[in-house]
Short mmCIF file of C-alpha atoms in Angstrom, two decimals:
data_model
loop_
_atom_site.label_atom_id
_atom_site.label_comp_id
_atom_site.label_asym_id
_atom_site.label_seq_id
_atom_site.Cartn_x
_atom_site.Cartn_y
_atom_site.Cartn_z
CA MET A 213 -17.05 -139.15 -69.59
CA THR A 214 -20.47 -137.61 -69.00
CA GLY A 215 -21.81 -134.65 -70.93
CA GLN A 216 -21.43 -132.41 -67.89
CA ALA A 217 -17.78 -133.42 -67.47
CA LYS A 218 -17.11 -132.76 -71.16
CA ALA A 219 -18.72 -129.35 -70.85
CA SER A 220 -16.58 -128.61 -67.78
CA VAL A 221 -13.39 -129.61 -69.61
CA ALA A 222 -14.39 -127.55 -72.65
CA GLN A 223 -15.11 -124.57 -70.40
CA ARG A 224 -11.69 -124.85 -68.72
CA VAL A 225 -9.99 -125.08 -72.11
CA TRP A 226 -11.89 -122.03 -73.31
CA ASP A 227 -10.98 -120.16 -70.13
CA VAL A 228 -7.30 -120.80 -70.85
CA VAL A 229 -7.59 -119.89 -74.54
CA GLY A 230 -9.74 -116.86 -73.87
CA ALA A 231 -7.31 -115.52 -71.28
CA VAL A 232 -4.50 -114.96 -73.80
CA SER A 233 -4.26 -111.85 -75.95
CA ILE A 234 -5.45 -111.53 -79.54
CA ARG A 235 -1.83 -111.38 -80.69
CA VAL A 236 -1.06 -114.75 -79.10
CA LYS A 237 -4.26 -116.24 -80.56
CA VAL A 238 -3.44 -115.08 -84.10
CA LEU A 239 0.19 -116.21 -83.82
CA GLY A 240 -0.92 -119.58 -82.48
CA ILE A 241 -3.47 -120.05 -85.27
CA VAL A 242 -1.01 -119.10 -88.02
CA LEU A 243 1.81 -121.26 -86.67
CA GLY A 244 -0.56 -124.14 -86.02
CA VAL A 245 -1.93 -124.04 -89.57
CA ILE A 246 1.58 -123.88 -91.07
CA LEU A 247 2.83 -126.78 -88.94
CA VAL A 248 -0.22 -128.95 -89.63
CA LEU A 249 -0.02 -128.30 -93.37
CA GLY A 250 3.76 -128.83 -93.33
CA VAL A 251 3.50 -132.17 -91.55
CA PHE A 252 0.68 -133.27 -93.85
CA VAL A 253 2.66 -132.33 -96.98
CA ILE A 254 5.81 -134.05 -95.72
CA VAL A 255 4.00 -137.28 -94.82
CA GLN A 256 2.09 -137.29 -98.09
CA MET A 257 5.22 -136.49 -100.10
CA ARG A 258 7.20 -139.28 -98.43
CA TYR A 259 4.43 -141.76 -99.16
CA VAL A 260 4.00 -140.72 -102.80
CA LEU A 261 7.73 -140.40 -103.52
CA ASP A 262 8.54 -143.73 -101.87
CA GLY A 263 5.80 -145.45 -103.85
CA ALA A 264 6.86 -143.88 -107.14
CA LEU A 265 10.56 -144.69 -106.69
CA THR A 266 9.82 -148.23 -105.48
CA GLY A 267 7.55 -148.85 -108.45
CA GLY A 268 10.24 -147.64 -110.84
CA LEU A 269 12.85 -149.80 -109.13
CA GLU A 270 10.61 -152.86 -109.40
CA GLU A 271 10.02 -152.30 -113.11
CA GLN A 272 13.73 -151.83 -113.66
CA GLY A 273 14.49 -154.95 -111.58
CA ILE A 274 12.03 -157.08 -113.56
CA ALA A 275 13.67 -156.09 -116.84
CA LEU A 276 17.12 -156.77 -115.38
CA ALA A 277 16.06 -160.14 -113.92
CA ASN A 278 14.58 -161.26 -117.25
CA SER A 279 17.80 -160.29 -119.08
CA ILE A 280 20.07 -162.10 -116.61
CA ALA A 281 17.72 -165.13 -116.56
CA ARG A 282 18.04 -165.53 -120.35
CA ASP A 283 21.83 -165.29 -120.23
CA ALA A 284 22.02 -167.63 -117.24
CA GLY A 285 19.80 -170.18 -119.00
CA ALA A 286 22.20 -170.37 -121.93
CA LEU A 287 25.18 -170.92 -119.63
CA LEU A 288 23.31 -173.59 -117.65
CA THR A 289 22.54 -175.41 -120.87
CA ALA A 290 26.28 -175.36 -121.66
CA ASP A 291 26.97 -176.47 -118.08
CA ASP A 292 29.48 -173.61 -117.72
CA LEU A 293 29.19 -172.69 -114.05
CA THR A 294 32.40 -170.68 -114.07
CA ALA A 295 31.07 -168.43 -116.77
CA LEU A 296 27.77 -168.24 -114.87
CA ARG A 297 29.57 -167.04 -111.73
CA MET A 298 31.44 -164.46 -113.77
CA LEU A 299 28.18 -163.34 -115.37
CA LEU A 300 26.50 -162.83 -112.02
CA ALA A 301 29.52 -160.99 -110.56
CA GLU A 302 29.87 -158.79 -113.62
CA ARG A 303 26.16 -157.92 -113.75
CA ARG A 304 26.03 -157.26 -110.00
CA ALA A 305 29.07 -154.98 -110.12
CA HIS A 306 27.84 -153.23 -113.25
CA TYR A 307 24.35 -152.47 -111.98
CA SER A 308 25.65 -151.43 -108.54
CA SER A 309 27.99 -148.78 -109.94
CA GLU A 310 27.36 -145.03 -109.66
CA SER A 311 26.36 -144.89 -113.32
CA HIS A 312 23.16 -146.76 -112.47
CA ASN A 313 20.50 -145.75 -110.02
CA THR A 314 20.40 -149.24 -108.51
CA LEU A 315 22.21 -151.26 -105.88
CA VAL A 316 22.18 -155.06 -106.38
CA ASP A 317 22.52 -156.89 -103.08
CA TYR A 318 22.65 -160.41 -104.51
CA LEU A 319 22.06 -162.66 -107.52
CA ILE A 320 21.13 -166.33 -107.00
CA VAL A 321 20.48 -169.09 -109.53
CA GLN A 322 18.40 -172.03 -108.28
CA SER A 323 17.51 -175.34 -109.86
CA ALA A 324 13.98 -176.48 -110.48
CA ASP A 325 13.92 -178.27 -107.11
CA GLY A 326 14.96 -175.06 -105.31
CA SER A 327 18.57 -175.97 -104.61
CA GLU A 328 21.10 -173.21 -105.01
CA ILE A 329 23.42 -173.52 -108.02
CA VAL A 330 25.35 -170.23 -108.05
CA ARG A 331 25.21 -167.06 -106.00
CA ASP A 332 26.89 -163.66 -105.87
CA GLY A 333 26.39 -161.52 -102.79
CA ARG A 334 24.76 -162.29 -99.48
CA ALA A 335 21.08 -162.96 -99.76
CA ALA A 336 18.63 -161.72 -97.18
CA SER A 337 16.42 -164.22 -95.44
CA SER A 338 13.30 -165.01 -97.45
CA ALA A 339 11.33 -165.70 -94.28
CA GLY A 340 8.36 -163.43 -94.06
CA ALA A 341 8.78 -162.30 -97.66
CA ILE A 342 5.80 -160.21 -98.72
CA PRO A 343 4.69 -160.87 -102.32
CA ARG A 344 3.93 -157.86 -104.50
CA ASP A 345 1.46 -158.18 -107.37
CA HIS A 346 3.03 -157.54 -110.77
CA GLY A 347 1.18 -160.17 -112.80
CA GLY A 348 2.73 -162.64 -115.27
CA PHE A 349 5.28 -165.19 -114.13
CA HIS A 350 7.40 -162.77 -112.14
CA GLY A 351 7.51 -162.86 -108.39
CA VAL A 352 8.31 -159.62 -106.55
CA TYR A 353 8.81 -159.74 -102.79
CA ALA A 354 9.69 -157.27 -100.03
CA VAL A 355 12.28 -158.88 -97.74
CA ASN A 356 14.65 -157.79 -95.00
CA GLY A 357 11.95 -155.72 -93.35
CA GLY A 358 11.14 -153.98 -96.61
CA ARG A 359 14.70 -152.77 -97.14
CA THR A 360 15.24 -155.16 -100.08
CA ILE A 361 13.10 -155.96 -103.10
CA GLU A 362 13.57 -159.52 -104.35
CA ILE A 363 12.55 -160.31 -107.93
CA ARG A 364 12.23 -163.94 -109.00
CA SER A 365 12.34 -164.76 -112.70
CA VAL A 366 11.92 -168.26 -114.19
CA ILE A 367 14.82 -169.64 -116.25
CA ALA A 368 13.11 -171.14 -119.26
CA GLN A 369 15.86 -173.63 -120.20
CA ASN A 370 15.77 -175.74 -117.00
CA GLY A 371 12.74 -174.48 -115.10
CA GLY A 372 15.05 -172.99 -112.48
CA LEU A 373 14.74 -169.61 -110.80
CA LEU A 374 16.80 -166.42 -110.80
CA ARG A 375 16.56 -164.38 -107.60
CA LEU A 376 17.60 -160.72 -107.88
CA GLY A 377 17.87 -158.62 -104.70
CA LEU A 378 17.70 -154.83 -105.13
CA SER A 379 18.44 -152.61 -102.12
CA ARG A 380 16.00 -149.81 -101.28
CA ASP A 381 18.70 -147.79 -99.50
CA ILE A 382 19.01 -145.31 -102.38
CA ILE A 383 15.23 -144.79 -102.35
CA MET A 384 15.21 -144.31 -98.58
CA GLN A 385 18.13 -141.88 -98.80
CA THR A 386 16.35 -139.93 -101.54
CA VAL A 387 13.13 -139.81 -99.52
CA ASP A 388 15.03 -138.72 -96.41
CA ARG A 389 16.88 -136.05 -98.37
CA VAL A 390 13.61 -134.67 -99.78
CA THR A 391 12.11 -134.81 -96.27
CA VAL A 392 14.97 -132.73 -94.90
CA GLN A 393 14.46 -130.22 -97.69
CA LEU A 394 10.73 -130.06 -96.96
CA LEU A 395 11.46 -129.61 -93.25
CA ALA A 396 13.79 -126.73 -94.10
CA ILE A 397 11.11 -125.19 -96.31
CA THR A 398 8.57 -125.65 -93.52
CA ALA A 399 10.92 -123.97 -91.04
CA VAL A 400 11.32 -121.04 -93.43
CA MET A 401 7.54 -120.89 -93.85
CA VAL A 402 7.14 -120.93 -90.07
CA ALA A 403 9.61 -118.05 -89.73
CA VAL A 404 7.98 -116.06 -92.52
CA GLY A 405 4.51 -116.89 -91.21
CA PHE A 406 5.52 -115.87 -87.70
CA ALA A 407 6.90 -112.55 -88.95
CA ALA A 408 3.83 -111.94 -91.12
CA ALA A 409 1.46 -112.91 -88.30
CA PHE A 410 3.35 -110.72 -85.84
CA PHE A 411 3.14 -107.77 -88.24
CA LEU A 412 -0.52 -108.51 -88.93
CA THR A 413 -1.38 -108.71 -85.24
CA TRP A 414 0.53 -105.49 -84.65
CA ILE A 415 -1.56 -103.79 -87.33
CA LEU A 416 -4.78 -105.27 -85.93
CA THR A 417 -4.15 -104.90 -82.22
CA ARG A 418 -2.52 -101.47 -82.12
CA PRO A 419 -5.73 -99.56 -82.92
CA VAL A 420 -7.65 -101.92 -80.64
CA LEU A 421 -5.22 -101.25 -77.78
CA GLU A 422 -5.55 -97.51 -78.43
CA LEU A 423 -9.32 -97.91 -78.27
CA VAL A 424 -9.03 -99.81 -74.99
CA SER A 425 -6.77 -97.13 -73.50
CA ALA A 426 -9.10 -94.36 -74.68
CA THR A 427 -12.12 -96.26 -73.34
CA HIS A 428 -10.52 -96.50 -69.89
CA ALA A 429 -9.92 -92.74 -69.98
CA VAL A 430 -13.55 -92.11 -70.96
CA ALA A 431 -14.70 -94.40 -68.14
CA LYS A 432 -12.79 -92.13 -65.73
CA GLY A 433 -14.58 -89.05 -67.10
CA ASP A 434 -11.92 -87.82 -69.53
CA PHE A 435 -13.62 -87.26 -72.90
CA SER A 436 -10.59 -85.69 -74.62
CA PRO A 437 -8.86 -88.85 -76.03
CA ARG A 438 -9.20 -89.42 -79.77
CA VAL A 439 -7.98 -92.49 -81.66
CA GLU A 440 -6.37 -92.40 -85.07
CA ARG A 441 -8.22 -93.98 -87.98
CA TRP A 442 -5.62 -96.37 -89.37
CA ALA A 443 -7.58 -97.71 -92.34
CA ASP A 444 -10.97 -97.64 -94.02
CA ASP A 445 -11.95 -101.08 -92.72
CA GLU A 446 -14.19 -102.16 -89.84
CA ILE A 447 -11.63 -101.09 -87.23
CA GLY A 448 -11.39 -97.70 -88.94
CA GLU A 449 -15.18 -97.40 -88.77
CA LEU A 450 -15.00 -98.35 -85.09
CA ALA A 451 -12.38 -95.65 -84.47
CA SER A 452 -14.53 -93.03 -86.22
CA ALA A 453 -17.60 -94.12 -84.26
CA PHE A 454 -15.60 -93.96 -81.01
CA ASN A 455 -14.33 -90.46 -81.81
CA HIS A 456 -17.86 -89.35 -82.65
CA MET A 457 -19.09 -90.84 -79.38
CA THR A 458 -16.42 -89.08 -77.30
CA GLU A 459 -17.16 -85.79 -79.07
CA SER A 460 -20.85 -86.23 -78.28
CA LEU A 461 -20.05 -87.13 -74.67
CA ALA A 462 -17.73 -84.13 -74.36
CA GLN A 463 -20.40 -81.86 -75.80
CA ALA A 464 -23.01 -83.36 -73.48
CA GLU A 465 -20.65 -82.89 -70.54
CA ARG A 466 -20.06 -79.24 -71.47
CA GLU A 467 -23.80 -78.71 -71.82
CA ARG A 468 -24.38 -80.42 -68.47
CA ILE A 469 -21.81 -78.18 -66.80
CA ASP A 470 -23.40 -75.13 -68.41
CA ARG A 471 -26.86 -76.27 -67.32
CA ASP A 472 -25.66 -76.90 -63.79
CA ARG A 473 -24.01 -73.47 -63.68
CA LEU A 474 -27.11 -71.78 -65.05
CA ARG A 475 -29.28 -73.83 -62.72
CA GLU A 476 -27.20 -72.68 -59.78
CA GLN A 477 -27.48 -69.10 -60.98
CA TYR A 478 -31.18 -69.58 -61.58
CA ILE A 479 -31.75 -71.08 -58.14
CA SER A 480 -29.68 -68.29 -56.61
CA GLY A 481 -31.74 -65.77 -58.56
CA VAL A 482 -34.97 -67.45 -57.51
CA ILE A 483 -33.91 -67.43 -53.88
CA GLY A 484 -32.94 -63.77 -54.20
CA ALA A 485 -36.24 -62.98 -55.90
CA GLN A 486 -38.12 -64.80 -53.17
CA GLU A 487 -36.29 -62.84 -50.52
CA ASN A 488 -36.95 -59.57 -52.37
CA GLU A 489 -40.61 -60.54 -52.70
CA ARG A 490 -40.79 -61.26 -48.98
CA GLN A 491 -39.25 -57.90 -48.24
CA ARG A 492 -41.65 -56.18 -50.65
CA ILE A 493 -44.64 -57.91 -49.10
CA ALA A 494 -43.37 -57.03 -45.63
CA ARG A 495 -42.99 -53.39 -46.66
CA GLU A 496 -46.46 -53.30 -48.20
CA LEU A 497 -47.97 -54.93 -45.14
CA HIS A 498 -46.13 -52.50 -42.89
CA ASP A 499 -46.55 -49.35 -44.95
CA SER A 500 -50.06 -49.88 -46.25
CA THR A 501 -52.00 -52.69 -44.63
CA SER A 502 -50.57 -52.12 -41.17
CA GLN A 503 -51.34 -48.39 -41.33
CA SER A 504 -54.86 -49.12 -42.55
CA LEU A 505 -55.45 -51.52 -39.67
CA THR A 506 -54.03 -48.96 -37.23
CA LEU A 507 -56.34 -46.33 -38.68
CA LEU A 508 -59.21 -48.81 -38.32
CA LEU A 509 -58.40 -49.36 -34.63
CA VAL A 510 -58.23 -45.60 -33.99
CA GLY A 511 -61.53 -45.10 -35.83
CA LEU A 512 -63.22 -47.82 -33.78
CA GLN A 513 -61.93 -46.22 -30.61
CA ASN A 514 -63.38 -42.86 -31.71
CA VAL A 515 -66.71 -44.49 -32.53
CA LYS A 516 -66.74 -46.02 -29.10
CA GLN A 517 -66.25 -42.61 -27.49
CA THR A 518 -68.78 -40.75 -29.68
CA ASP A 519 -72.39 -40.39 -28.60
CA ASP A 520 -73.59 -38.49 -31.67
CA LEU A 521 -75.33 -40.99 -33.97
CA VAL A 522 -74.71 -38.88 -37.11
CA SER A 523 -71.02 -38.65 -36.31
CA VAL A 524 -70.92 -42.41 -35.64
CA ARG A 525 -72.43 -43.17 -39.06
CA THR A 526 -69.96 -40.85 -40.76
CA GLN A 527 -67.02 -42.52 -39.03
CA VAL A 528 -68.41 -45.99 -39.83
CA ASP A 529 -68.60 -45.07 -43.52
CA ASP A 530 -64.99 -43.90 -43.39
CA LEU A 531 -63.95 -47.13 -41.67
CA ARG A 532 -65.73 -49.18 -44.34
CA GLY A 533 -63.68 -47.36 -46.98
CA VAL A 534 -60.49 -48.16 -45.06
CA ILE A 535 -61.51 -51.83 -44.83
CA ALA A 536 -62.33 -51.94 -48.57
CA ASN A 537 -58.93 -50.44 -49.45
CA THR A 538 -57.20 -52.91 -47.14
CA LEU A 539 -59.02 -55.84 -48.77
CA ASP A 540 -57.97 -54.58 -52.21
CA GLU A 541 -54.36 -54.37 -51.08
CA ILE A 542 -54.48 -57.92 -49.68
CA ARG A 543 -56.10 -59.23 -52.88
CA ASP A 544 -53.39 -57.53 -54.93
CA ILE A 545 -50.65 -59.15 -52.85
CA SER A 546 -52.39 -62.53 -53.10
CA TRP A 547 -52.79 -62.18 -56.87
CA ARG A 548 -49.11 -61.43 -57.31
CA LEU A 549 -48.19 -64.52 -55.33
CA ARG A 550 -50.60 -66.73 -57.31
CA PRO A 551 -53.47 -65.43 -59.43
CA ARG A 552 -56.74 -66.76 -58.12
CA ALA A 553 -58.13 -66.88 -61.65
CA LEU A 554 -55.70 -69.72 -62.42
CA ASP A 555 -57.53 -71.93 -59.92
CA ASP A 556 -61.04 -70.54 -60.35
CA LEU A 557 -61.34 -69.84 -64.09
CA GLY A 558 -58.52 -71.84 -65.66
CA LEU A 559 -55.31 -71.19 -67.56
CA ALA A 560 -56.80 -69.29 -70.50
CA SER A 561 -58.63 -66.77 -68.31
CA ALA A 562 -55.60 -66.34 -66.04
CA ILE A 563 -53.37 -65.55 -69.04
CA ARG A 564 -55.93 -63.07 -70.44
CA ASN A 565 -56.21 -61.34 -67.07
CA TYR A 566 -52.43 -61.14 -66.81
CA VAL A 567 -52.16 -59.73 -70.35
CA GLN A 568 -54.70 -57.03 -69.51
CA ASP A 569 -52.84 -56.10 -66.32
CA TYR A 570 -49.52 -56.20 -68.25
CA GLN A 571 -50.80 -53.75 -70.85
CA ARG A 572 -52.14 -51.46 -68.12
CA ARG A 573 -48.92 -51.45 -66.12
CA HIS A 574 -46.36 -51.28 -68.96
CA GLY A 575 -48.30 -49.59 -71.75
CA ILE A 576 -47.22 -52.18 -74.32
CA PRO A 577 -50.02 -53.54 -76.56
CA VAL A 578 -50.20 -57.34 -76.61
CA GLU A 579 -52.03 -59.29 -79.30
CA ALA A 580 -52.98 -62.54 -77.55
CA VAL A 581 -54.37 -65.63 -79.28
CA ILE A 582 -55.32 -68.49 -76.95
CA SER A 583 -56.95 -71.69 -78.21
CA GLY A 584 -57.40 -75.29 -77.19
CA LEU A 585 -57.31 -74.60 -73.45
CA GLU A 586 -60.96 -75.32 -72.72
CA GLY A 587 -60.11 -78.33 -70.54
CA ARG A 588 -58.00 -78.19 -67.41
CA LEU A 589 -54.38 -79.29 -67.34
CA ALA A 590 -52.51 -80.74 -64.42
CA LEU A 591 -51.96 -78.11 -61.71
CA GLU A 592 -48.18 -78.19 -62.10
CA GLN A 593 -48.41 -77.80 -65.88
CA GLU A 594 -50.86 -74.90 -65.67
CA THR A 595 -48.57 -73.15 -63.21
CA ALA A 596 -45.53 -73.77 -65.42
CA VAL A 597 -47.28 -72.44 -68.55
CA TYR A 598 -48.52 -69.37 -66.69
CA ARG A 599 -45.06 -68.62 -65.29
CA ILE A 600 -43.47 -69.12 -68.75
CA VAL A 601 -45.84 -66.54 -70.24
CA GLN A 602 -45.29 -64.25 -67.28
CA GLU A 603 -41.48 -64.55 -67.52
CA GLY A 604 -41.49 -64.05 -71.28
CA LEU A 605 -43.57 -60.87 -71.12
CA THR A 606 -41.60 -59.57 -68.13
CA ASN A 607 -38.33 -59.97 -70.09
CA ILE A 608 -39.82 -57.93 -72.93
CA ALA A 609 -40.83 -55.15 -70.54
CA ARG A 610 -37.37 -55.10 -68.95
CA TYR A 611 -35.03 -55.40 -71.93
CA ALA A 612 -36.73 -55.41 -75.35
CA GLN A 613 -37.87 -51.76 -75.64
CA ALA A 614 -40.70 -53.16 -77.76
CA ASN A 615 -43.66 -51.28 -79.19
CA ALA A 616 -45.83 -54.36 -79.78
CA VAL A 617 -45.98 -57.94 -78.55
CA SER A 618 -47.63 -61.05 -79.97
CA LEU A 619 -48.61 -63.99 -77.75
CA ILE A 620 -49.93 -67.31 -79.07
CA VAL A 621 -50.84 -70.17 -76.74
CA THR A 622 -52.40 -73.19 -78.40
CA ARG A 623 -52.88 -76.86 -77.63
CA LYS A 624 -53.37 -79.57 -80.23
CA ALA A 625 -52.91 -83.36 -80.25
CA GLY A 626 -51.43 -83.47 -76.76
CA ARG A 627 -48.83 -80.76 -77.50
CA LEU A 628 -48.89 -77.20 -76.19
CA LYS A 629 -47.12 -74.43 -78.09
CA ILE A 630 -46.28 -70.96 -76.82
CA ILE A 631 -44.99 -68.29 -79.19
CA ILE A 632 -43.92 -64.91 -77.77
CA GLU A 633 -42.71 -62.31 -80.28
CA ASP A 634 -41.74 -58.66 -79.98
CA ASP A 635 -40.40 -55.90 -82.26
CA GLY A 636 -37.77 -54.78 -79.79
CA VAL A 637 -33.99 -54.36 -79.95
CA GLY A 638 -33.28 -58.10 -80.19
CA PHE A 639 -30.00 -59.77 -79.22
CA ASP A 640 -27.48 -62.43 -80.24
CA PRO A 641 -28.65 -65.76 -78.71
CA ASP A 642 -25.17 -67.32 -78.97
CA GLU A 643 -23.57 -64.39 -77.19
CA VAL A 644 -26.20 -64.46 -74.43
CA ALA A 645 -25.72 -68.22 -74.02
CA ARG A 646 -21.95 -67.74 -73.89
CA ARG A 647 -22.17 -64.96 -71.29
CA ARG A 648 -24.86 -66.83 -69.32
CA VAL A 649 -26.57 -63.61 -68.22
CA SER A 650 -30.24 -64.29 -69.02
CA LEU A 651 -31.70 -66.03 -66.02
CA GLY A 652 -35.20 -65.30 -67.32
CA LEU A 653 -34.66 -67.31 -70.51
CA HIS A 654 -32.96 -70.04 -68.53
CA GLY A 655 -35.93 -70.15 -66.17
CA ILE A 656 -38.26 -70.60 -69.16
CA ARG A 657 -36.05 -73.40 -70.49
CA GLU A 658 -35.94 -75.11 -67.09
CA ARG A 659 -39.72 -74.94 -66.61
CA ALA A 660 -40.32 -76.38 -70.09
CA ALA A 661 -37.71 -79.11 -69.56
CA LEU A 662 -39.45 -80.25 -66.37
CA PHE A 663 -42.31 -81.50 -68.57
CA GLY A 664 -40.22 -82.70 -71.51
CA GLY A 665 -40.49 -79.43 -73.41
CA THR A 666 -38.03 -77.34 -75.38
CA LEU A 667 -37.25 -73.66 -75.90
CA THR A 668 -36.08 -72.28 -79.25
CA ILE A 669 -34.86 -68.69 -79.49
CA GLU A 670 -34.77 -66.70 -82.73
CA SER A 671 -33.41 -63.19 -82.44
CA THR A 672 -31.27 -60.72 -84.36
CA PRO A 673 -30.02 -57.40 -82.98
CA GLY A 674 -32.38 -54.67 -84.12
CA GLN A 675 -35.02 -57.08 -85.49
CA GLY A 676 -36.89 -58.29 -82.43
CA THR A 677 -37.09 -61.66 -80.72
CA SER A 678 -39.22 -64.81 -81.02
CA LEU A 679 -39.52 -67.50 -78.36
CA PHE A 680 -40.92 -70.91 -79.34
CA ILE A 681 -41.85 -73.20 -76.45
CA GLU A 682 -43.31 -76.65 -77.04
CA MET A 683 -44.16 -79.32 -74.48
CA PRO A 684 -46.41 -82.35 -74.09
CA VAL A 685 -49.47 -81.77 -71.89
CA THR A 686 -52.06 -83.99 -70.28
CA GLU A 687 -55.66 -82.94 -69.75
CA THR A 688 -57.27 -83.71 -66.40
CA ALA A 689 -60.93 -83.82 -65.47
CA GLU A 690 -60.27 -82.67 -61.89
CA GLU A 691 -61.06 -79.14 -60.78
CA HIS A 692 -58.27 -77.34 -58.96
CA ALA A 693 -59.03 -76.24 -55.44
#
């Protein structure tokens, strides 16, 4: 079999084994180990017990053969064969009784030339006898397929031989009886092991199955399932980690839903603000700019119809004033849409200009500290920072009832920090977050998050508010058009 074929067979075997449950694997391992150990113990015990009992039987048979050989030698010397037959019959019957742990199959007395003189019992064939080493002049053989042990002892008086056949049936019965007992013990061990393994797998797999069920629920978007911690082991740690994970996922899902809701409100607010801004611009263009242009057209028509040069100059001066006012109005509208200073002079100057205009319009003093903004940032980042400052100060003017404001904008080591503080009425950040009413704060958070930034709010009712915004920034060498 090639290596590839072996790998294929091993893979198929593993596919079969891996397809069964953990409970079946554990039960199979436990039962397999018990059965293998049981079979090994039984085989080893049979071998050792058989050897020990056979050795004892051989030693006992040698002593018995020597004793009978001495008595038989005396009777042969007296040429008393009748007494010899009686001796063999009596010894065979005596040592085959229940009082002895032996069973004598036969006793044979042979002459020196091997001819049989007297026998008692039916001897097994000596063909294929297997000699067993016991030393000395004794001969020990396994005959009758190993079922009989034949011991041959020399008769000293005539040089003849005494052959004693001892049956191994008692040994085999004893070994079989012990084997049955061991099999019964093994069966009990299998039953106990099966019950213990079943209980163990139940303990091990129940929390795992709960984890699997909870995992399927989480995969479907349900983060509510929690699993019980059964013990303080590895599975218990896994259960705790899973519960912590689902709690984190549930919290993240709630935060995502809140963000989506606030984002929808923010987008709706932005769209509404855009529409209001369009309407405001349309009104300003209609009420102010349009009237100025109409006045300019009427003035030009009057100039056209006037022949008096002095009157023409006076009307031209008036028209120049109208044009100047119209340009100022257009610049003001343009600045509100996007301050030109942000493109021409940079972020720092645009913020300073806005702070000055803010103080003029709202009458709230602002202490502004701006540092580290000598270089230009990316256009999108400059716009985001400007709008964050604008939104933060606008919120103060609308809601804080503040008497003083502090603004710090600083950049250092690739990080930009914005701190906006006021001494106004303050609020409860948790309550505001729960009611989801502050679109301005959410807009600041969204703008900062677009560039990987964060917003931290510190406020207490009656003690003012502090906003901390931090985000990474990248300097660019390009000038903004």
